[in-house]
Amino acid sequence: MSQLLHSVLEPAGPQAERIYTLWVVTCWISIGVFVVVAFATAAAVVRGCRNHRQRLTAGPSEMAISTAVALAIVVTSGILFVLLGASVSTGQALNALGEPGAVSIAITGHQWWWEIAYEDALPSRRVTTANEIHIPVGRPVVFKMSSHDVIHSFWVPSLHGKRDLIPGMSSAIWLQADRPGRYRGQCAEFCGLQHAHMAFEVVAESDDEFDRWLDAQRHPAEQPNSEQERRGEAVFVTGRCAMCHRVRGTPAYGSIGPELTHVASRRMLAAGTLPNSRGHLAGWVVDPQTVKPGTAMPPTPLTPDDLQDLIAYLEVLR
Amino acid sequence: MRMRSTPLLVAIWCAAAATMNACDAGERYRAAAEATGGDPARGQAAIQTYGCDTCHVIPGVATAKSLVGPPLNAIAARTYVAGVVVNTPENMESWIQHPRAIDARTAMPDTGVTEIDARDITAYLYTLR
C-alpha cells in the first residue's frame, strides 16, 4: 500500500491494461521488423562480397526487383493497417464511458497543483480537496477536466493514458482501478517553471474505506482543542493564509490556493513536492519560494511564536 | 611527448585527489560516529524524512538549500548550538528533538524526531567540519 506505483508497464486497471497490450503488440512487431531488416542487410552484405570476389557484375533481373519491392510494400502496409486497427479499437474501448453509477470527479489544473472536486446532486455534499484523489476499487470513475490557466495534462501511468486539460474547454476521461494501492500521477504537458513539481496521488481503496474517507472530507474542519491550536487558528484566519486558502467551518474563505480543510490527512504537500511532516510544513509555510520557485504562494515571515502555533493548528486539520 | 603525458598526469592527480578525499570522508564519518554513537549515513537520510532540509542548507543533502534557518556547513566546528548551548553531541541531540525546551523563542519546530534518529542526525552533522 505504501509502494507508489508509477509505470505504464504495471497496469492496475482495464484501461491501462489495454494500453499495455497495445504497447506489447507494437513492441513485438517492431522487434520482428528489426530482425527481418537486420537479416536482409546481413544477407545483402554477404552476397555483395561474394559477387565482388567472383567478379560478377550482373544483378538480379528487373522482374525480381519489382516483385521484391511490391512484396515489401504490401507487407509493410499490412502491418501498419494491423497497428492502426489495434490503435483505433483501443481508443474506442478507452472512450466508452462507464455506467451511470460512476463516481464523478472534476479536476481543475492550476500552476502548479490540482484542484479536485467530488460532485454530488446536493451542493452540501460536494467535496473539494487538492492533490490527493481517492477512488473506490472496481468502480468506474469519470474525471471531468478543465484548466484554470495554461494547458496541463492528467496522467496516472498505472491507470490510464494522458488527457489534456485545456483552458476554456472541458474534456473527460474514465478509468477504473482493479487493485487497491497508491498510484502516482504527474502533469504530462509542460506548463511552466514548476511543471515537474505538479504531481498528485490516486489512492484506490475498498468501497467502505472510500465512503468513510468521502464522509470525513464532507465534514467541516476539526476544532482546535489546546490554547496553542486556538492561537494558530487565529494566525491562519486573521493573517495572510486566509487570503488564498479555504478552511471550511472557519472564516478563511480564500480560493486562490488549495483547500486546506483536511490538509493534515494528505500524505504530501505542495503537489507531491514534500512529505507532509512537521518540519517540511514549517519550512514550506515560511519559505515556499526556495522549495518551489515561482509558486503563487509568497514567503510568510511569521514570528517564531506564530509559526509554532500555526503548525500546531494545521496538524489539527485531519 | 610532453603534450601527450599531460592528460595522463591530470588523470592520475584527479584519481589520487579523489581517493584522498574519499579516505578523508571515511575518516570523518568514523570520527563522527565515534563521537556521537550514531550512524551518519542513516542520519543523512533522516534529515530528509523530518524536513530539516526544507529550512537549512546542509552540505551533502541535495534538497537542503533554504535559508529559513542558519546554514549548517561546518556545524561540527561551531562553538554553540543555536547560539545558546555549548556544541556537544548531547546538546545537539536535545536541540534537534526539543528546540523550544532549550530556547523558548526559537522558530524551529519540534519535528517529532525520535531519540535514535536525533543521534543519527547529530552523527551526520558532526561529519560537517
Short mmCIF file of C-alpha atoms in Angstrom, two decimals:
data_model
loop_
_atom_site.label_atom_id
_atom_site.label_comp_id
_atom_site.label_asym_id
_atom_site.label_seq_id
_atom_site.Cartn_x
_atom_site.Cartn_y
_atom_site.Cartn_z
CA MET A 1 0.00 0.00 0.00
CA SER A 2 2.83 2.40 0.74
CA GLN A 3 4.57 1.49 -2.51
CA LEU A 4 3.92 4.23 -5.06
CA LEU A 5 3.18 2.80 -8.47
CA HIS A 6 4.09 4.92 -11.50
CA SER A 7 4.58 2.70 -14.54
CA VAL A 8 2.80 2.03 -17.82
CA LEU A 9 4.28 -1.47 -17.67
CA GLU A 10 2.48 -2.28 -14.42
CA PRO A 11 -1.17 -1.68 -15.30
CA ALA A 12 -3.67 -1.71 -12.43
CA GLY A 13 -6.94 -1.26 -14.31
CA PRO A 14 -8.72 -2.24 -17.55
CA GLN A 15 -7.75 0.97 -19.40
CA ALA A 16 -4.08 0.72 -18.50
CA GLU A 17 -4.29 -2.98 -19.36
CA ARG A 18 -5.44 -2.20 -22.91
CA ILE A 19 -2.73 0.40 -23.36
CA TYR A 20 -0.19 -2.09 -22.08
CA THR A 21 -1.43 -4.75 -24.55
CA LEU A 22 -1.16 -2.29 -27.42
CA TRP A 23 2.36 -1.47 -26.26
CA VAL A 24 3.32 -5.14 -26.19
CA VAL A 25 1.87 -5.77 -29.69
CA THR A 26 3.74 -2.75 -31.10
CA CYS A 27 6.91 -3.82 -29.35
CA TRP A 28 6.82 -7.37 -30.78
CA ILE A 29 6.01 -6.15 -34.30
CA SER A 30 8.91 -3.69 -34.06
CA ILE A 31 11.22 -6.46 -32.89
CA GLY A 32 10.06 -8.63 -35.83
CA VAL A 33 10.68 -5.79 -38.32
CA PHE A 34 14.08 -5.11 -36.81
CA VAL A 35 15.11 -8.77 -37.07
CA VAL A 36 13.94 -9.03 -40.71
CA VAL A 37 15.75 -5.80 -41.68
CA ALA A 38 18.93 -6.90 -39.88
CA PHE A 39 18.90 -10.29 -41.65
CA ALA A 40 18.20 -8.72 -45.05
CA THR A 41 21.08 -6.28 -44.53
CA ALA A 42 23.43 -9.07 -43.50
CA ALA A 43 22.35 -11.19 -46.47
CA ALA A 44 22.91 -8.28 -48.87
CA VAL A 45 26.39 -7.66 -47.47
CA VAL A 46 27.33 -11.34 -47.72
CA ARG A 47 26.01 -11.63 -51.26
CA GLY A 48 27.69 -8.39 -52.31
CA CYS A 49 31.06 -9.65 -51.03
CA ARG A 50 30.64 -12.95 -52.85
CA ASN A 51 29.69 -11.23 -56.10
CA HIS A 52 32.67 -8.94 -55.70
CA ARG A 53 35.06 -11.89 -55.18
CA GLN A 54 33.68 -13.75 -58.17
CA ARG A 55 33.71 -10.52 -60.22
CA LEU A 56 30.04 -10.91 -61.07
CA THR A 57 28.51 -7.71 -62.38
CA ALA A 58 25.06 -8.85 -63.39
CA GLY A 59 22.49 -8.21 -60.59
CA PRO A 60 19.08 -9.80 -60.23
CA SER A 61 16.60 -9.28 -63.06
CA GLU A 62 14.25 -6.25 -63.19
CA MET A 63 11.35 -8.60 -62.63
CA ALA A 64 12.83 -9.99 -59.39
CA ILE A 65 13.48 -6.49 -58.04
CA SER A 66 9.94 -5.33 -58.84
CA THR A 67 8.48 -8.39 -57.17
CA ALA A 68 10.58 -7.86 -54.05
CA VAL A 69 9.65 -4.16 -53.79
CA ALA A 70 5.95 -4.90 -54.31
CA LEU A 71 6.05 -7.62 -51.66
CA ALA A 72 7.78 -5.28 -49.18
CA ILE A 73 5.18 -2.56 -49.76
CA VAL A 74 2.28 -4.98 -49.29
CA VAL A 75 3.72 -6.48 -46.09
CA THR A 76 4.59 -3.05 -44.59
CA SER A 77 1.14 -1.63 -45.39
CA GLY A 78 -0.43 -4.76 -43.92
CA ILE A 79 1.46 -4.35 -40.65
CA LEU A 80 0.65 -0.64 -40.48
CA PHE A 81 -3.05 -1.43 -41.03
CA VAL A 82 -2.98 -4.00 -38.22
CA LEU A 83 -1.40 -1.42 -35.89
CA LEU A 84 -3.88 1.23 -36.99
CA GLY A 85 -6.76 -1.17 -36.34
CA ALA A 86 -5.39 -2.07 -32.89
CA SER A 87 -4.90 1.59 -32.05
CA VAL A 88 -8.43 2.56 -33.15
CA SER A 89 -10.03 -0.32 -31.28
CA THR A 90 -8.01 0.56 -28.14
CA GLY A 91 -9.06 4.19 -28.47
CA GLN A 92 -12.72 3.25 -28.85
CA ALA A 93 -12.61 0.94 -25.87
CA LEU A 94 -10.96 3.66 -23.77
CA ASN A 95 -13.50 6.26 -24.83
CA ALA A 96 -16.55 4.17 -23.95
CA LEU A 97 -17.98 5.92 -20.90
CA GLY A 98 -18.77 3.92 -17.81
CA GLU A 99 -22.21 3.13 -16.45
CA PRO A 100 -24.22 5.80 -14.66
CA GLY A 101 -23.06 4.60 -11.23
CA ALA A 102 -19.62 6.02 -11.86
CA VAL A 103 -18.00 8.34 -9.33
CA SER A 104 -17.75 11.79 -10.87
CA ILE A 105 -14.74 13.96 -10.08
CA ALA A 106 -13.96 17.38 -11.52
CA ILE A 107 -10.28 18.15 -11.93
CA THR A 108 -9.03 21.68 -12.46
CA GLY A 109 -5.39 22.25 -13.31
CA HIS A 110 -3.61 25.20 -11.72
CA GLN A 111 0.01 26.31 -11.96
CA TRP A 112 1.14 24.08 -10.19
CA TRP A 113 -1.39 22.00 -8.33
CA TRP A 114 -4.58 20.01 -8.86
CA GLU A 115 -7.99 21.07 -7.61
CA ILE A 116 -10.21 18.06 -7.04
CA ALA A 117 -13.98 18.27 -6.59
CA TYR A 118 -16.27 15.32 -5.86
CA GLU A 119 -19.58 16.13 -7.46
CA ASP A 120 -22.95 15.47 -5.89
CA ALA A 121 -26.53 16.43 -6.68
CA LEU A 122 -26.71 18.07 -3.24
CA PRO A 123 -24.37 21.06 -3.05
CA SER A 124 -23.76 20.48 0.67
CA ARG A 125 -22.38 17.03 -0.11
CA ARG A 126 -19.80 18.25 -2.63
CA VAL A 127 -16.24 17.94 -1.54
CA THR A 128 -13.25 19.97 -2.67
CA THR A 129 -9.69 18.93 -1.97
CA ALA A 130 -6.29 19.06 -3.64
CA ASN A 131 -3.51 16.86 -4.98
CA GLU A 132 -4.75 13.58 -3.50
CA ILE A 133 -7.58 11.70 -5.23
CA HIS A 134 -9.33 8.81 -3.52
CA ILE A 135 -11.28 6.35 -5.69
CA PRO A 136 -13.10 3.09 -4.94
CA VAL A 137 -11.56 -0.09 -6.34
CA GLY A 138 -13.54 -1.84 -9.10
CA ARG A 139 -15.89 1.07 -9.82
CA PRO A 140 -15.62 3.31 -12.87
CA VAL A 141 -14.59 6.89 -12.15
CA VAL A 142 -15.22 9.78 -14.53
CA PHE A 143 -12.78 12.68 -14.41
CA LYS A 144 -14.04 15.93 -15.94
CA MET A 145 -11.12 18.14 -16.77
CA SER A 146 -10.61 21.84 -17.17
CA SER A 147 -7.77 24.26 -16.64
CA HIS A 148 -7.57 27.50 -14.73
CA ASP A 149 -4.57 28.90 -16.58
CA VAL A 150 -2.46 27.03 -19.16
CA ILE A 151 -2.58 23.59 -20.77
CA HIS A 152 -1.86 20.76 -18.33
CA SER A 153 -2.16 17.02 -18.82
CA PHE A 154 -3.55 14.49 -16.37
CA TRP A 155 -1.58 11.26 -16.35
CA VAL A 156 -1.61 8.30 -13.98
CA PRO A 157 0.61 5.82 -15.87
CA SER A 158 -0.59 2.78 -13.95
CA LEU A 159 -4.26 3.56 -14.57
CA HIS A 160 -4.67 5.26 -17.96
CA GLY A 161 -3.14 7.34 -20.72
CA LYS A 162 -2.84 11.11 -20.74
CA ARG A 163 -5.67 13.60 -21.08
CA ASP A 164 -5.05 17.30 -21.65
CA LEU A 165 -6.66 20.00 -19.51
CA ILE A 166 -7.21 22.90 -21.88
CA PRO A 167 -8.33 26.38 -20.74
CA GLY A 168 -11.83 27.17 -21.96
CA MET A 169 -12.55 23.58 -22.93
CA SER A 170 -13.81 20.63 -20.97
CA SER A 171 -12.79 17.04 -21.56
CA ALA A 172 -13.41 13.79 -19.75
CA ILE A 173 -11.65 10.53 -19.11
CA TRP A 174 -12.90 7.49 -17.29
CA LEU A 175 -10.85 4.88 -15.59
CA GLN A 176 -11.04 2.12 -13.08
CA ALA A 177 -8.53 0.70 -10.62
CA ASP A 178 -8.76 -3.05 -10.08
CA ARG A 179 -6.18 -3.25 -7.31
CA PRO A 180 -6.01 -1.17 -4.14
CA GLY A 181 -2.90 0.93 -3.90
CA ARG A 182 -1.33 4.35 -4.25
CA TYR A 183 -0.70 5.43 -7.81
CA ARG A 184 1.40 8.43 -8.65
CA GLY A 185 0.18 10.89 -11.25
CA GLN A 186 2.02 13.71 -12.92
CA CYS A 187 1.30 16.67 -15.15
CA ALA A 188 2.41 15.49 -18.60
CA GLU A 189 2.28 18.74 -20.55
CA PHE A 190 4.98 21.31 -19.90
CA CYS A 191 3.14 24.06 -18.03
CA GLY A 192 5.83 26.37 -16.69
CA LEU A 193 8.65 26.57 -14.22
CA GLN A 194 7.34 24.05 -11.71
CA HIS A 195 5.83 21.57 -14.16
CA ALA A 196 7.98 18.81 -12.66
CA HIS A 197 6.58 19.61 -9.20
CA MET A 198 2.97 19.18 -10.29
CA ALA A 199 2.29 15.66 -9.15
CA PHE A 200 -0.61 14.01 -7.36
CA GLU A 201 -1.57 10.66 -5.90
CA VAL A 202 -4.52 8.41 -6.60
CA VAL A 203 -5.46 6.28 -3.62
CA ALA A 204 -7.55 3.29 -4.71
CA GLU A 205 -9.32 1.71 -1.74
CA SER A 206 -12.28 -0.53 -0.94
CA ASP A 207 -15.82 0.86 -1.18
CA ASP A 208 -16.07 1.09 2.62
CA GLU A 209 -12.80 2.92 3.05
CA PHE A 210 -13.68 5.26 0.20
CA ASP A 211 -17.12 6.08 1.65
CA ARG A 212 -15.58 6.72 5.06
CA TRP A 213 -12.95 8.98 3.55
CA LEU A 214 -15.51 10.93 1.50
CA ASP A 215 -17.72 11.31 4.54
CA ALA A 216 -14.82 12.65 6.60
CA GLN A 217 -13.97 15.11 3.85
CA ARG A 218 -17.55 16.43 3.85
CA HIS A 219 -17.24 17.49 7.46
CA PRO A 220 -16.06 21.00 8.21
CA ALA A 221 -12.64 21.40 9.79
CA GLU A 222 -11.82 19.93 13.20
CA GLN A 223 -12.00 22.44 16.01
CA PRO A 224 -8.76 23.37 17.75
CA ASN A 225 -8.51 21.93 21.27
CA SER A 226 -5.48 23.37 23.02
CA GLU A 227 -4.67 27.01 23.67
CA GLN A 228 -1.81 26.81 21.18
CA GLU A 229 -4.04 25.38 18.46
CA ARG A 230 -6.60 28.14 19.04
CA ARG A 231 -3.87 30.76 18.69
CA GLY A 232 -2.76 29.00 15.49
CA GLU A 233 -6.28 29.18 14.10
CA ALA A 234 -6.29 32.92 14.79
CA VAL A 235 -2.98 33.27 12.94
CA PHE A 236 -4.49 31.44 9.97
CA VAL A 237 -7.80 33.22 9.88
CA THR A 238 -6.62 36.75 10.58
CA GLY A 239 -3.31 36.51 8.74
CA ARG A 240 -2.31 36.06 5.14
CA CYS A 241 -3.21 32.37 4.83
CA ALA A 242 -6.94 33.11 4.69
CA MET A 243 -6.49 35.41 1.70
CA CYS A 244 -5.81 32.38 -0.53
CA HIS A 245 -6.84 29.24 1.34
CA ARG A 246 -10.17 27.92 2.50
CA VAL A 247 -10.80 26.01 5.70
CA ARG A 248 -14.49 25.13 5.83
CA GLY A 249 -16.02 25.94 9.18
CA THR A 250 -13.81 28.99 9.70
CA PRO A 251 -13.91 32.50 8.19
CA ALA A 252 -10.95 31.53 5.95
CA TYR A 253 -12.54 31.53 2.51
CA GLY A 254 -9.78 32.19 0.00
CA SER A 255 -9.98 30.35 -3.28
CA ILE A 256 -6.65 31.04 -4.99
CA GLY A 257 -4.71 28.21 -3.34
CA PRO A 258 -5.63 24.65 -2.43
CA GLU A 259 -8.42 23.99 0.06
CA LEU A 260 -6.87 23.10 3.43
CA THR A 261 -9.89 21.87 5.42
CA HIS A 262 -8.35 18.40 5.75
CA VAL A 263 -4.75 19.13 4.77
CA ALA A 264 -3.28 17.02 7.58
CA SER A 265 -4.94 13.92 6.11
CA ARG A 266 -2.87 14.19 2.93
CA ARG A 267 0.42 12.40 2.51
CA MET A 268 2.24 15.06 0.53
CA LEU A 269 2.50 18.86 0.42
CA ALA A 270 2.69 21.29 -2.49
CA ALA A 271 1.52 18.84 -5.20
CA GLY A 272 3.79 15.92 -4.42
CA THR A 273 6.79 18.13 -3.67
CA LEU A 274 7.34 17.45 0.06
CA PRO A 275 6.26 14.76 2.52
CA ASN A 276 3.58 16.18 4.83
CA SER A 277 5.60 16.25 8.04
CA ARG A 278 6.01 18.99 10.64
CA GLY A 279 9.46 20.10 9.54
CA HIS A 280 8.57 20.25 5.86
CA LEU A 281 5.30 22.01 6.62
CA ALA A 282 7.00 24.74 8.67
CA GLY A 283 9.68 25.32 6.05
CA TRP A 284 7.11 25.38 3.26
CA VAL A 285 4.89 27.93 5.02
CA VAL A 286 7.77 30.29 5.73
CA ASP A 287 9.75 29.95 2.51
CA PRO A 288 7.91 28.22 -0.34
CA GLN A 289 9.90 30.09 -2.98
CA THR A 290 13.08 28.16 -2.23
CA VAL A 291 11.33 24.79 -2.32
CA LYS A 292 9.24 25.55 -5.40
CA PRO A 293 10.47 28.76 -7.04
CA GLY A 294 7.69 30.55 -8.91
CA THR A 295 4.81 29.09 -6.93
CA ALA A 296 1.96 31.52 -6.30
CA MET A 297 2.48 31.16 -2.53
CA PRO A 298 4.52 34.06 -1.16
CA PRO A 299 7.06 33.79 1.66
CA THR A 300 5.36 34.28 5.03
CA PRO A 301 7.79 35.59 7.63
CA LEU A 302 5.74 34.79 10.74
CA THR A 303 7.10 35.42 14.21
CA PRO A 304 8.53 32.24 15.74
CA ASP A 305 5.60 32.00 18.16
CA ASP A 306 3.03 32.45 15.41
CA LEU A 307 4.79 29.82 13.30
CA GLN A 308 4.74 27.26 16.12
CA ASP A 309 1.06 27.94 16.80
CA LEU A 310 0.14 27.82 13.11
CA ILE A 311 1.87 24.47 12.58
CA ALA A 312 0.07 23.06 15.63
CA TYR A 313 -3.24 24.25 14.16
CA LEU A 314 -2.58 22.87 10.66
CA GLU A 315 -1.95 19.46 12.21
CA VAL A 316 -5.44 19.56 13.68
CA LEU A 317 -6.95 19.66 10.18
CA ARG A 318 -7.22 15.91 9.71
CA MET B 1 55.75 13.82 -25.69
CA ARG B 2 55.17 16.43 -23.09
CA MET B 3 51.78 17.27 -24.62
CA ARG B 4 50.76 13.65 -24.59
CA SER B 5 51.60 12.88 -20.99
CA THR B 6 49.78 15.94 -19.58
CA PRO B 7 46.24 14.41 -19.67
CA LEU B 8 47.57 11.24 -18.08
CA LEU B 9 49.20 13.20 -15.26
CA VAL B 10 45.99 15.16 -14.74
CA ALA B 11 44.02 11.92 -14.59
CA ILE B 12 46.42 10.39 -12.05
CA TRP B 13 46.32 13.57 -9.96
CA CYS B 14 42.50 13.60 -10.03
CA ALA B 15 42.29 9.93 -9.09
CA ALA B 16 44.72 10.48 -6.22
CA ALA B 17 42.81 13.55 -5.05
CA ALA B 18 39.51 11.66 -5.22
CA THR B 19 40.95 8.73 -3.27
CA MET B 20 42.36 11.02 -0.61
CA ASN B 21 39.05 12.83 -0.47
CA ALA B 22 37.18 9.54 -0.08
CA CYS B 23 39.58 8.43 2.65
CA ASP B 24 39.13 11.78 4.31
CA ALA B 25 35.32 11.40 4.14
CA GLY B 26 35.54 7.86 5.53
CA GLU B 27 37.73 9.15 8.35
CA ARG B 28 35.29 11.98 9.11
CA TYR B 29 32.35 9.54 9.18
CA ARG B 30 34.22 7.21 11.54
CA ALA B 31 35.18 10.06 13.84
CA ALA B 32 31.63 11.44 13.86
CA ALA B 33 30.14 8.01 14.59
CA GLU B 34 32.61 7.54 17.44
CA ALA B 35 31.94 10.97 18.94
CA THR B 36 28.16 10.68 18.84
CA GLY B 37 27.35 6.95 18.91
CA GLY B 38 25.07 7.45 15.88
CA ASP B 39 25.09 6.34 12.26
CA PRO B 40 25.90 9.27 9.94
CA ALA B 41 24.52 7.56 6.81
CA ARG B 42 21.15 6.91 8.49
CA GLY B 43 21.19 10.46 9.80
CA GLN B 44 21.69 11.84 6.32
CA ALA B 45 18.52 10.05 5.19
CA ALA B 46 16.57 11.07 8.32
CA ILE B 47 17.29 14.74 7.54
CA GLN B 48 15.02 14.43 4.51
CA THR B 49 12.37 12.46 6.39
CA TYR B 50 11.90 15.06 9.12
CA GLY B 51 12.24 18.02 6.79
CA CYS B 52 15.43 19.62 8.18
CA ASP B 53 16.28 20.15 4.52
CA THR B 54 13.30 22.44 3.98
CA CYS B 55 14.80 25.11 6.29
CA HIS B 56 18.58 24.61 6.33
CA VAL B 57 21.46 24.48 3.87
CA ILE B 58 23.16 21.16 4.67
CA PRO B 59 26.22 20.04 2.67
CA GLY B 60 25.70 16.57 1.22
CA VAL B 61 21.89 16.83 1.18
CA ALA B 62 20.82 17.87 -2.32
CA THR B 63 17.39 19.20 -1.31
CA ALA B 64 18.74 21.29 1.61
CA LYS B 65 19.13 24.77 0.16
CA SER B 66 16.73 27.01 2.10
CA LEU B 67 17.77 29.91 4.31
CA VAL B 68 14.87 29.87 6.79
CA GLY B 69 17.27 28.68 9.48
CA PRO B 70 21.05 29.04 9.60
CA PRO B 71 23.19 27.09 7.09
CA LEU B 72 24.71 24.04 8.78
CA ASN B 73 28.04 23.90 6.93
CA ALA B 74 30.92 23.29 9.38
CA ILE B 75 28.32 22.89 12.15
CA ALA B 76 30.62 20.40 13.93
CA ALA B 77 33.24 23.11 14.30
CA ARG B 78 30.92 25.72 15.81
CA THR B 79 31.16 26.64 19.45
CA TYR B 80 27.47 26.96 20.26
CA VAL B 81 24.29 25.22 19.15
CA ALA B 82 21.69 27.82 18.16
CA GLY B 83 23.81 30.39 19.97
CA VAL B 84 22.50 29.27 23.36
CA VAL B 85 24.15 26.00 24.46
CA VAL B 86 27.68 24.64 24.04
CA ASN B 87 28.05 22.42 20.96
CA THR B 88 28.30 18.89 22.39
CA PRO B 89 26.70 15.76 20.89
CA GLU B 90 24.26 15.59 23.83
CA ASN B 91 23.20 19.23 23.45
CA MET B 92 22.85 18.84 19.68
CA GLU B 93 20.61 15.80 20.16
CA SER B 94 18.40 17.59 22.68
CA TRP B 95 18.21 20.63 20.44
CA ILE B 96 17.15 18.52 17.43
CA GLN B 97 14.47 16.77 19.48
CA HIS B 98 13.05 19.65 21.51
CA PRO B 99 14.45 23.00 20.37
CA ARG B 100 11.87 25.00 22.30
CA ALA B 101 12.85 23.35 25.56
CA ILE B 102 16.30 24.92 25.14
CA ASP B 103 15.33 28.24 23.61
CA ALA B 104 11.68 29.20 24.04
CA ARG B 105 11.97 31.93 21.41
CA THR B 106 13.24 29.81 18.53
CA ALA B 107 11.23 29.43 15.34
CA MET B 108 12.49 25.87 14.91
CA PRO B 109 9.61 23.48 15.49
CA ASP B 110 9.66 20.21 17.38
CA THR B 111 9.53 17.90 14.35
CA GLY B 112 8.92 14.70 16.31
CA VAL B 113 12.45 13.31 15.90
CA THR B 114 12.94 10.07 17.87
CA GLU B 115 15.94 9.66 20.16
CA ILE B 116 17.72 7.24 17.81
CA ASP B 117 17.10 9.44 14.78
CA ALA B 118 18.32 12.51 16.70
CA ARG B 119 21.55 10.66 17.47
CA ASP B 120 21.98 9.65 13.82
CA ILE B 121 21.27 13.18 12.57
CA THR B 122 23.80 14.51 15.11
CA ALA B 123 26.27 11.96 13.78
CA TYR B 124 25.81 13.24 10.26
CA LEU B 125 26.06 16.88 11.33
CA TYR B 126 29.31 16.04 13.09
CA THR B 127 30.82 14.93 9.77
CA LEU B 128 30.46 18.57 8.63
CA ARG B 129 33.72 20.19 9.68
#
